[in-house]
XYZ file of C-alpha atoms in Angstrom:
674
model
C 96.272 97.641 71.402
C 96.644 95.505 74.510
C 97.523 91.816 74.684
C 94.448 90.126 76.131
C 95.203 86.394 75.957
C 97.819 84.084 74.487
C 98.397 80.353 74.152
C 101.842 78.847 73.535
C 102.127 75.376 72.017
C 104.977 73.125 70.874
C 107.773 75.492 71.871
C 110.791 74.166 73.792
C 109.543 72.979 77.211
C 105.953 73.958 76.364
C 103.566 71.508 74.762
C 100.458 73.514 75.659
C 100.638 76.376 78.132
C 96.881 76.691 78.383
C 95.145 80.035 77.875
C 97.085 82.846 79.557
C 95.166 85.998 80.459
C 97.105 89.270 80.638
C 96.417 92.461 82.552
C 96.312 95.805 80.680
C 99.207 97.092 82.815
C 101.582 94.529 84.225
C 101.367 90.765 84.490
C 103.653 88.747 86.759
C 104.801 85.195 85.973
C 106.017 83.282 89.028
C 107.213 79.728 89.343
C 110.195 77.567 90.346
C 113.409 77.134 88.349
C 113.045 75.142 85.124
C 109.283 75.704 85.045
C 109.463 77.443 81.669
C 108.934 81.108 82.551
C 111.667 82.327 80.202
C 110.346 80.074 77.427
C 106.930 81.745 77.751
C 108.494 85.194 77.254
C 110.644 84.000 74.347
C 107.612 82.495 72.614
C 105.573 85.677 73.137
C 108.361 87.703 71.561
C 107.763 85.910 68.262
C 104.281 87.431 68.011
C 106.157 90.426 66.617
C 109.871 90.297 67.276
C 112.530 92.994 66.877
C 114.628 92.642 63.716
C 117.738 91.451 65.541
C 115.996 88.474 67.173
C 116.642 85.199 65.260
C 113.563 83.606 63.620
C 111.954 80.421 64.875
C 113.937 77.303 64.062
C 112.384 73.838 64.256
C 115.703 72.316 65.327
C 116.109 74.696 68.260
C 112.552 75.585 69.174
C 110.358 72.512 68.679
C 110.137 70.363 71.872
C 113.254 68.184 71.789
C 111.426 65.066 72.981
C 109.059 65.354 69.992
C 111.575 66.376 67.339
C 111.312 63.028 65.527
C 107.801 64.157 64.544
C 109.508 66.815 62.411
C 112.215 64.559 60.958
C 109.698 61.821 60.069
C 107.392 64.304 58.392
C 104.568 63.681 60.865
C 104.480 67.380 61.734
C 104.828 70.165 59.182
C 106.408 73.348 60.645
C 104.019 75.333 58.450
C 101.051 73.922 60.391
C 102.628 73.792 63.868
C 101.330 76.688 65.949
C 103.809 78.304 68.345
C 101.762 81.155 69.764
C 98.235 82.452 69.277
C 97.567 85.913 70.688
C 94.376 87.923 71.013
C 94.606 91.716 71.319
C 91.969 94.113 72.554
C 91.666 97.274 70.482
C 92.005 100.716 71.994
C 90.306 103.886 70.783
C 93.104 104.929 68.433
C 93.160 101.446 66.869
C 89.434 101.588 66.166
C 89.753 105.111 64.744
C 92.347 103.860 62.237
C 89.908 101.317 60.753
C 87.577 101.926 57.791
C 84.563 103.795 59.125
C 81.900 101.194 58.179
C 83.443 98.530 60.457
C 84.648 100.675 63.354
C 81.815 99.606 65.618
C 82.160 95.933 64.705
C 85.832 95.197 65.423
C 86.976 94.863 69.043
C 89.688 92.187 68.918
C 92.555 91.191 66.663
C 94.081 87.682 66.613
C 97.445 86.602 65.217
C 98.809 83.056 65.028
C 102.545 82.488 64.532
C 103.674 79.144 63.098
C 106.964 77.308 63.438
C 107.945 78.253 59.864
C 107.692 81.919 61.014
C 104.630 82.659 58.869
C 101.533 84.074 60.488
C 97.803 84.326 59.892
C 95.641 86.987 61.412
C 91.968 87.872 61.675
C 89.520 89.984 63.639
C 86.225 89.314 65.344
C 84.254 90.547 62.356
C 81.214 88.334 61.804
C 82.787 87.480 58.442
C 86.544 87.600 58.060
C 86.249 87.755 54.255
C 84.505 86.104 51.315
C 84.812 82.401 50.522
C 84.680 81.095 46.982
C 81.741 78.878 47.971
C 79.655 81.999 48.672
C 79.942 83.367 45.115
C 80.656 80.222 43.078
C 77.062 79.759 41.968
C 76.733 83.385 40.778
C 80.086 83.141 38.972
C 79.072 79.973 37.112
C 75.667 81.343 36.127
C 77.187 84.621 34.990
C 79.731 82.738 32.845
C 76.985 80.583 31.343
C 74.931 83.702 30.591
C 77.872 85.345 28.798
C 78.660 82.130 26.891
C 75.033 81.863 25.761
C 75.009 85.452 24.557
C 78.325 84.996 22.726
C 77.035 81.823 21.086
C 73.974 83.681 19.815
C 76.152 86.433 18.394
C 78.755 84.198 16.757
C 76.391 81.427 15.708
C 78.645 78.721 17.134
C 79.174 77.055 20.493
C 81.169 79.515 22.629
C 82.461 78.480 26.076
C 85.204 81.128 26.369
C 83.829 82.825 29.502
C 83.465 79.538 31.435
C 86.935 78.480 30.307
C 88.469 81.766 31.478
C 86.632 81.451 34.814
C 87.977 77.939 35.363
C 91.498 79.265 34.766
C 90.965 82.118 37.241
C 89.607 79.733 39.883
C 92.355 77.121 39.488
C 93.894 76.277 42.873
C 91.395 78.272 44.916
C 89.790 76.291 47.724
C 86.046 76.610 48.121
C 86.214 76.772 51.914
C 88.834 79.451 52.569
C 88.685 83.216 52.305
C 89.722 84.600 48.947
C 93.217 86.055 49.063
C 94.155 89.391 47.526
C 95.597 87.524 44.521
C 92.385 85.488 44.171
C 90.245 88.599 44.244
C 92.459 90.316 41.674
C 92.047 87.390 39.251
C 88.272 87.457 39.647
C 88.088 91.226 39.132
C 90.103 90.879 35.902
C 87.676 88.200 34.721
C 84.632 90.281 35.716
C 85.980 93.369 33.934
C 86.315 91.319 30.766
C 82.693 90.103 31.044
C 81.143 93.466 31.897
C 80.685 94.779 28.317
C 78.906 91.556 27.311
C 76.540 91.232 30.285
C 72.935 91.696 29.339
C 69.750 91.174 31.320
C 68.542 92.014 34.797
C 69.520 88.679 36.365
C 73.061 88.787 34.998
C 73.560 92.374 36.168
C 72.244 91.492 39.636
C 74.684 88.569 39.853
C 77.529 90.822 38.731
C 76.661 93.448 41.370
C 76.364 90.740 44.046
C 79.808 89.332 43.230
C 81.390 92.802 43.189
C 79.802 93.569 46.591
C 81.194 90.328 48.034
C 84.668 91.122 46.703
C 84.445 94.682 48.056
C 83.578 93.303 51.497
C 86.561 90.940 51.308
C 88.808 93.894 50.412
C 87.460 95.841 53.364
C 87.893 92.925 55.777
C 91.437 92.366 54.528
C 92.258 96.039 54.959
C 91.091 95.820 58.587
C 93.567 93.017 59.314
C 96.312 94.847 57.410
C 95.765 98.077 59.346
C 95.799 96.250 62.668
C 98.843 94.184 61.727
C 100.725 97.417 61.049
C 99.672 98.677 64.496
C 100.687 95.468 66.273
C 103.048 96.297 69.156
C 106.573 94.944 69.037
C 107.599 92.576 71.849
C 110.890 93.620 73.459
C 112.584 91.093 75.727
C 115.076 92.343 78.325
C 117.100 90.084 80.579
C 119.912 90.308 83.104
C 122.768 89.534 80.756
C 123.539 92.937 79.267
C 126.015 94.996 81.272
C 127.676 98.359 80.833
C 131.426 98.093 81.404
C 133.121 100.792 83.538
C 135.903 101.434 80.976
C 135.221 101.261 77.246
C 138.155 101.566 74.818
C 136.406 103.425 72.030
C 138.846 102.622 69.216
C 138.817 98.899 70.003
C 135.020 98.847 70.238
C 134.722 100.680 66.907
C 137.148 98.242 65.260
C 135.282 95.166 66.517
C 131.945 96.662 65.524
C 133.030 97.751 62.009
C 134.606 94.357 61.280
C 131.677 92.366 62.671
C 133.816 90.851 65.408
C 131.310 91.298 68.241
C 131.278 87.597 69.008
C 130.183 88.063 72.585
C 127.115 90.243 72.062
C 126.202 90.058 75.750
C 129.528 91.698 76.573
C 129.388 94.503 74.018
C 125.634 95.132 73.800
C 125.449 97.252 76.963
C 128.390 99.380 75.778
C 126.790 99.917 72.359
C 123.545 100.932 74.078
C 125.420 103.512 76.143
C 126.886 105.027 72.977
C 123.478 104.985 71.321
C 122.033 106.797 74.327
C 124.713 109.475 73.948
C 124.034 109.823 70.229
C 127.562 108.960 69.124
C 129.321 106.053 67.506
C 132.502 104.894 69.199
C 134.556 106.573 66.459
C 132.665 109.864 66.677
C 132.978 110.037 70.452
C 136.698 109.304 70.300
C 137.335 111.983 67.648
C 135.057 114.687 69.093
C 137.259 117.313 70.680
C 140.481 115.709 69.412
C 142.718 118.128 67.503
C 144.723 116.694 64.623
C 148.143 118.006 63.528
C 146.558 119.466 60.412
C 143.999 121.331 62.508
C 146.750 122.659 64.775
C 148.512 124.084 61.734
C 145.220 125.615 60.568
C 144.706 128.465 63.008
C 141.640 129.874 61.244
C 138.696 130.976 63.339
C 136.292 128.525 61.615
C 138.496 125.540 62.403
C 138.879 126.531 66.049
C 135.155 127.207 66.349
C 134.300 123.807 64.826
C 136.615 121.981 67.256
C 135.146 123.829 70.230
C 131.593 123.164 69.069
C 132.179 119.412 68.716
C 133.845 119.292 72.123
C 130.965 121.211 73.715
C 128.384 118.977 72.031
C 130.141 115.896 73.358
C 130.280 117.271 76.890
C 126.655 118.443 76.883
C 125.424 115.029 75.735
C 127.515 113.318 78.394
C 126.123 115.659 81.061
C 122.506 115.209 79.916
C 122.766 111.422 79.879
C 124.479 111.465 83.289
C 121.675 113.613 84.747
C 118.787 111.495 83.407
C 120.405 108.232 84.524
C 121.180 109.699 87.940
C 117.543 110.756 88.428
C 116.236 107.287 87.605
C 118.775 105.494 89.782
C 118.096 107.762 92.752
C 114.423 106.825 92.646
C 115.433 103.330 93.710
C 118.901 103.453 95.179
C 118.437 106.465 97.402
C 114.699 106.840 98.049
C 115.487 108.757 101.246
C 114.933 112.453 100.399
C 117.576 113.374 103.001
C 120.203 111.706 100.785
C 119.166 113.335 97.526
C 122.765 114.236 96.613
C 124.132 110.701 96.945
C 125.315 108.466 94.148
C 125.671 110.718 91.119
C 126.504 108.939 87.887
C 129.074 110.575 85.617
C 130.178 109.730 82.070
C 133.688 110.878 81.236
C 135.738 110.686 78.050
C 139.418 110.285 78.896
C 141.483 109.982 75.742
C 140.354 106.796 73.991
C 138.351 105.645 77.016
C 134.719 106.278 77.945
C 134.502 105.824 81.717
C 131.406 105.303 83.842
C 132.044 106.545 87.383
C 129.897 107.018 90.459
C 130.325 109.981 92.762
C 129.151 109.440 96.349
C 127.920 112.028 98.857
C 131.520 112.771 99.885
C 132.418 113.750 96.345
C 134.613 110.691 95.881
C 134.409 109.093 92.426
C 134.961 105.402 91.798
C 134.499 103.373 88.636
C 131.247 101.485 88.240
C 132.753 98.028 88.786
C 133.847 99.047 92.291
C 130.242 99.411 93.357
C 127.947 96.523 94.303
C 126.651 93.969 91.816
C 123.130 95.260 92.378
C 124.090 98.861 91.628
C 125.928 97.794 88.457
C 122.842 95.883 87.294
C 120.585 98.873 87.937
C 122.798 101.258 85.952
C 123.017 98.743 83.090
C 119.235 98.209 83.093
C 118.459 101.894 82.665
C 121.178 102.421 80.040
C 119.916 99.530 77.903
C 116.279 100.443 78.495
C 116.603 104.122 77.554
C 118.753 103.317 74.510
C 116.317 100.734 73.145
C 113.364 102.963 74.000
C 114.468 105.417 71.331
C 113.500 102.910 68.620
C 111.375 100.127 70.018
C 109.314 101.166 73.011
C 106.889 103.737 71.621
C 104.520 100.940 70.637
C 105.910 97.970 72.516
C 105.065 95.304 75.040
C 107.916 94.841 77.515
C 109.030 91.351 78.504
C 111.357 91.446 81.524
C 113.051 88.185 82.463
C 113.972 88.057 86.154
C 114.610 91.792 86.626
C 116.487 92.916 89.709
C 117.900 89.575 90.872
C 121.089 91.345 92.023
C 119.189 93.947 94.040
C 118.722 93.779 97.787
C 115.196 92.897 98.911
C 114.310 96.482 99.850
C 115.760 97.776 96.570
C 113.574 95.237 94.775
C 110.602 96.747 96.641
C 111.495 100.104 95.131
C 112.099 98.570 91.703
C 108.577 97.122 91.883
C 107.314 100.702 91.604
C 109.636 101.299 88.627
C 108.020 98.391 86.795
C 104.618 99.886 87.586
C 105.760 103.183 86.050
C 106.962 101.391 82.922
C 103.594 99.621 82.693
C 101.733 102.939 82.616
C 102.943 103.507 79.032
C 103.881 99.999 77.913
C 102.077 96.794 78.810
C 104.641 94.812 80.805
C 105.031 91.085 81.463
C 107.813 89.960 83.784
C 109.030 86.816 85.503
C 110.307 86.664 89.066
C 111.185 84.425 91.988
C 111.245 87.349 94.369
C 108.364 88.069 96.758
C 109.560 91.679 96.889
C 108.580 92.281 93.276
C 105.010 91.136 93.992
C 102.913 93.572 96.011
C 100.135 92.308 98.254
C 97.673 94.296 96.138
C 98.958 92.715 92.944
C 97.802 89.121 93.347
C 95.355 89.706 90.482
C 98.355 90.262 88.236
C 100.035 86.947 89.075
C 100.120 83.890 86.796
C 101.701 80.714 88.148
C 104.012 78.795 85.783
C 104.767 75.172 86.597
C 106.103 71.978 85.061
C 105.404 69.044 87.362
C 105.706 66.471 84.569
C 107.997 66.896 81.557
C 105.678 64.722 79.503
C 102.987 67.370 80.023
C 105.372 70.336 79.812
C 105.046 73.904 81.025
C 101.592 75.082 82.031
C 100.362 78.503 83.117
C 97.558 79.024 85.608
C 95.645 82.291 85.466
C 94.244 81.607 88.921
C 96.679 81.350 91.835
C 96.973 77.588 91.957
C 99.810 75.123 91.536
C 100.444 71.425 92.006
C 103.996 72.369 92.961
C 104.134 74.304 96.285
C 107.350 75.983 95.091
C 105.323 77.794 92.454
C 103.327 79.668 95.073
C 106.284 80.376 97.371
C 106.899 83.970 96.143
C 103.234 84.808 96.772
C 103.237 83.260 100.232
C 106.426 85.108 101.099
C 105.048 88.381 99.724
C 101.923 88.062 101.830
C 103.960 87.033 104.853
C 106.267 90.028 104.454
C 103.387 92.491 104.084
C 101.591 90.942 107.029
C 104.683 91.153 109.205
C 105.134 94.788 108.179
C 101.528 95.604 108.979
C 101.633 94.156 112.480
C 102.353 96.695 115.225
C 102.477 99.612 112.756
C 98.949 100.852 113.388
C 97.180 101.311 116.679
C 93.856 100.143 115.241
C 93.675 96.594 113.886
C 90.754 94.741 112.336
C 91.321 90.970 112.099
C 89.376 88.982 109.511
C 89.422 85.243 108.932
C 91.026 85.033 105.486
C 92.442 86.850 102.505
C 89.127 86.835 100.635
C 87.450 88.564 103.617
C 90.146 91.229 103.396
C 89.496 91.719 99.658
C 85.739 92.111 100.058
C 85.981 94.593 102.928
C 88.789 96.631 101.384
C 87.085 96.796 97.957
C 83.674 97.837 99.300
C 85.249 100.395 101.641
C 87.087 101.926 98.678
C 83.833 102.096 96.676
C 82.096 103.836 99.590
C 84.979 106.261 100.131
C 84.900 107.271 96.455
C 81.356 108.642 96.820
C 81.663 109.973 100.370
C 79.719 107.179 102.064
C 80.586 105.857 105.498
C 83.601 103.584 105.067
C 86.312 101.935 107.103
C 88.619 104.363 108.907
C 91.845 104.483 106.807
C 93.838 104.399 110.053
C 92.619 100.836 110.626
C 94.832 97.978 109.437
C 92.903 95.009 108.033
C 94.763 91.813 108.930
C 93.809 88.425 107.399
C 94.563 85.673 109.914
C 94.438 82.850 107.377
C 91.775 80.777 109.140
C 89.230 81.350 111.873
C 91.296 79.296 114.313
C 94.222 81.722 114.031
C 92.171 84.806 114.889
C 92.718 84.202 118.609
C 96.514 84.176 118.232
C 96.580 87.387 116.218
C 94.224 89.132 118.623
C 96.265 88.049 121.645
C 99.606 89.180 120.161
C 98.265 92.567 119.083
C 96.418 93.157 122.350
C 99.522 92.307 124.380
C 101.318 95.133 122.535
C 98.701 97.630 123.759
C 97.057 97.902 120.343
C 93.314 98.215 119.719
C 91.792 95.078 118.191
C 88.449 94.090 116.668
C 87.575 91.013 114.647
C 84.884 89.770 112.298
C 83.964 86.072 112.390
C 81.639 84.162 110.108
C 78.501 82.860 111.811
C 79.329 79.260 110.897
C 80.593 76.412 113.099
C 84.239 77.477 112.845
C 83.325 81.024 113.832
C 81.207 79.776 116.726
C 84.105 77.727 118.103
C 86.462 80.703 117.989
C 83.883 83.116 119.433
C 83.488 80.842 122.492
C 87.247 80.732 123.116
C 87.914 82.076 126.619
C 91.114 83.837 125.631
C 89.429 85.707 122.785
C 86.395 86.757 124.810
C 88.708 87.923 127.590
C 90.971 89.821 125.172
C 88.239 91.565 123.188
C 85.300 93.513 124.469
C 81.911 92.344 123.274
C 81.572 95.247 120.840
C 84.888 94.287 119.235
C 83.892 90.650 118.615
C 81.695 90.931 115.529
C 79.787 88.228 113.634
C 78.411 88.312 110.083
C 74.869 87.638 111.380
C 75.025 90.969 113.228
C 74.828 92.869 109.937
C 72.495 90.812 107.743
C 69.100 92.356 107.076
C 67.686 88.984 105.985
C 68.658 85.902 108.033
C 70.980 83.279 106.538
C 71.874 80.032 108.300
C 75.598 79.787 109.212
C 76.319 82.943 107.239
C 79.730 83.963 105.926
C 81.065 87.294 104.730
C 79.989 86.464 101.161
C 76.371 86.666 102.330
C 76.815 90.377 102.955
C 77.276 90.680 99.167
C 74.915 87.874 98.209
C 72.949 89.576 95.409
C 76.030 91.094 93.756
C 78.107 87.918 93.966
C 75.367 85.967 92.206
C 75.521 88.467 89.335
C 79.337 88.588 89.304
C 79.622 84.788 89.408
C 77.463 84.487 86.308
C 78.926 87.408 84.355
C 82.598 86.900 85.180
C 82.872 83.142 85.741
C 79.855 81.618 84.019
C 78.515 80.222 87.312
C 74.740 80.524 87.075
C 72.998 80.036 90.429
C 70.500 82.879 90.068
C 67.371 80.730 90.376
C 68.711 78.545 93.193
C 69.847 81.578 95.212
C 66.420 83.197 94.793
C 64.523 80.122 96.007
C 66.941 79.342 98.875
C 67.474 82.800 100.309
C 68.276 81.544 103.835
C 71.065 79.245 102.648
C 74.697 80.520 102.497
C 75.645 81.534 98.977
C 78.963 79.675 99.300
C 77.107 76.419 100.043
C 74.922 76.943 96.981
C 77.918 77.563 94.730
C 79.897 74.630 96.142
C 77.071 72.232 95.379
C 76.191 73.643 91.948
C 79.659 74.424 90.546
C 82.194 71.664 90.041
C 85.337 73.819 90.137
C 84.093 76.407 92.650
C 86.640 78.161 94.822
C 86.156 81.086 97.189
C 89.346 82.581 95.818
C 88.067 82.652 92.217
C 84.847 84.288 93.350
C 86.609 86.951 95.400
C 89.037 87.666 92.590
C 86.163 88.061 90.135
C 84.530 90.526 92.536
C 87.760 92.514 92.729
C 87.884 92.798 88.943
C 84.226 93.811 88.843
C 84.615 96.401 91.618
C 87.304 98.351 89.736
C 84.735 99.760 87.316
C 81.628 99.426 89.492
C 79.891 102.067 91.588
C 78.040 101.883 94.883
C 74.770 102.093 92.938
C 75.614 98.696 91.418
C 75.274 97.096 94.860
C 71.817 96.272 96.201
C 70.271 98.580 98.785
C 70.481 95.854 101.438
C 74.168 95.298 100.713
C 74.903 99.010 101.066
C 73.045 99.144 104.397
C 74.771 95.985 105.649
C 78.265 97.300 104.939
C 77.466 100.747 106.322
C 76.393 99.010 109.498
C 79.571 96.896 109.508
C 81.914 99.858 108.947
C 80.152 101.860 111.642
C 80.540 98.990 114.124
C 84.234 98.476 113.364
C 85.053 102.197 113.540
C 83.196 102.480 116.842
C 84.886 99.407 118.325
C 88.331 100.821 117.517
C 87.768 104.435 118.600
């Protein structure tokens, strides 16, 4: 199952994070220092934590400024929610459910409280059976049995009602019956069954049994899904593999429970786990004792050789797999494929981690750069933990790659994407190089502008603190700088949302063989209409081909009349949105080329219903309509919703006019940049 949404409350710096939406693959949390990014990951881990992670503790984990609410008894840890998470079921999850409800259950929700207990439920129309639903039938059935017993015995008999009252003691009318509650009622019903007589009594009995059976079935659904709940594994930058490990000392500290500094020893223990040895086993493998020397039998010699070979083969296999992973990032140049080979060597009581360069010179790990040491440690810890935890896990990475150079971080970005193919991944970062320009949909901004309010998470790219958006701005700036002057054909659009619309529609067209934008053309968002002239001038002065698309509004008109732009671009390369509309729209913008679809997407994805207004005011820009009708309208939200929609949409989902308009646009751009 995939984490769909979560909300963190009353945890450290977080009073209420707001609803956080997660992507099925990877989700990126950005924000300034002290915003609470790490706290978000730590809270999420308690949805289902690994065994070694300490439980929630009110003293440590409840917001410190509010802790007197705990000490004064105003807040009960048993009722203080820490994290509520909603999961979306996948096919194998649904297949594991009882067949009658497989088509009814799509989500699973778990709520973790400060006392570490949890409640969970699904989106079944009924999560169980409440006592209030069957109380009347129970009472009438008891009365019926009492009446029959009275007739038989000749005296007043209230035994059945008395037994029922005992069974119902402490059960609330308004909550779902627990497994213990249902067991008590079934015991009572079994006792009454031989005495029941009459159609009405039997019908009530059958009705109660059916209600209890449904409750059992609903409970089994939650139990099955709870067992399938992924574990949340948090990795951070603290664990390191040391270049020289004294095996006997490590074994002694581990066996006596003297690993006080777990951050120091954890990476070393992971390396041993990856090799499949304990420190003692690795030290003894291949070592010949005096007794074995005296025993010259073939079996003894063969056993010593076998253990030595096994040790060496495991060392070689681990060295090879780690080397392959590290080369993907550290030496992405195929011409340097033989560089930087990692080797694990046992030398007496020492396990050494050395790196062999392309000259064949070996140096110990700590003589290489801090970034290289971090990368080796990351893969050692990751692969070791993966043996137990990662088969059904959600990965939480706290500031990965901070020691890596910017370009190495670019490569590591692809590593995170590979991890996310098999394990949903959530990571925090300050680095623009770990956020790709095509990954803005994956970004959630974490901020804390007021400690009285606490940490908040924004699913949309917005922040009251400019520092929160800095990694995104830098990522876009870097990609833009890289795109300039790299392609001979350049298509300048006014803003980022224009880029998204054009790129998404072109991809949809290309998928079905329709006329689309030439892939050799670089789409460059200028930021605003006023900056189009500067971009066009710079690119043109470098002998590059340039075309631009301007909205047919006032800002576009002002830029289109600019002498420098008209001199720089030929008339066929200065395009306006009006040129491609089949039905006229006053002061049109690029959104009007997708008018019909955006109306549908706005309603379905964002709950913005302007269907009737758009139909009656067909010559008015759709952005104007939305701005007037929707209080929190933003062009960014709309474009982002369209991007999400386009991932699973087909060209046939667009209107015929929209298809013709974009075919006309792509043809004009391709022709202008021939």
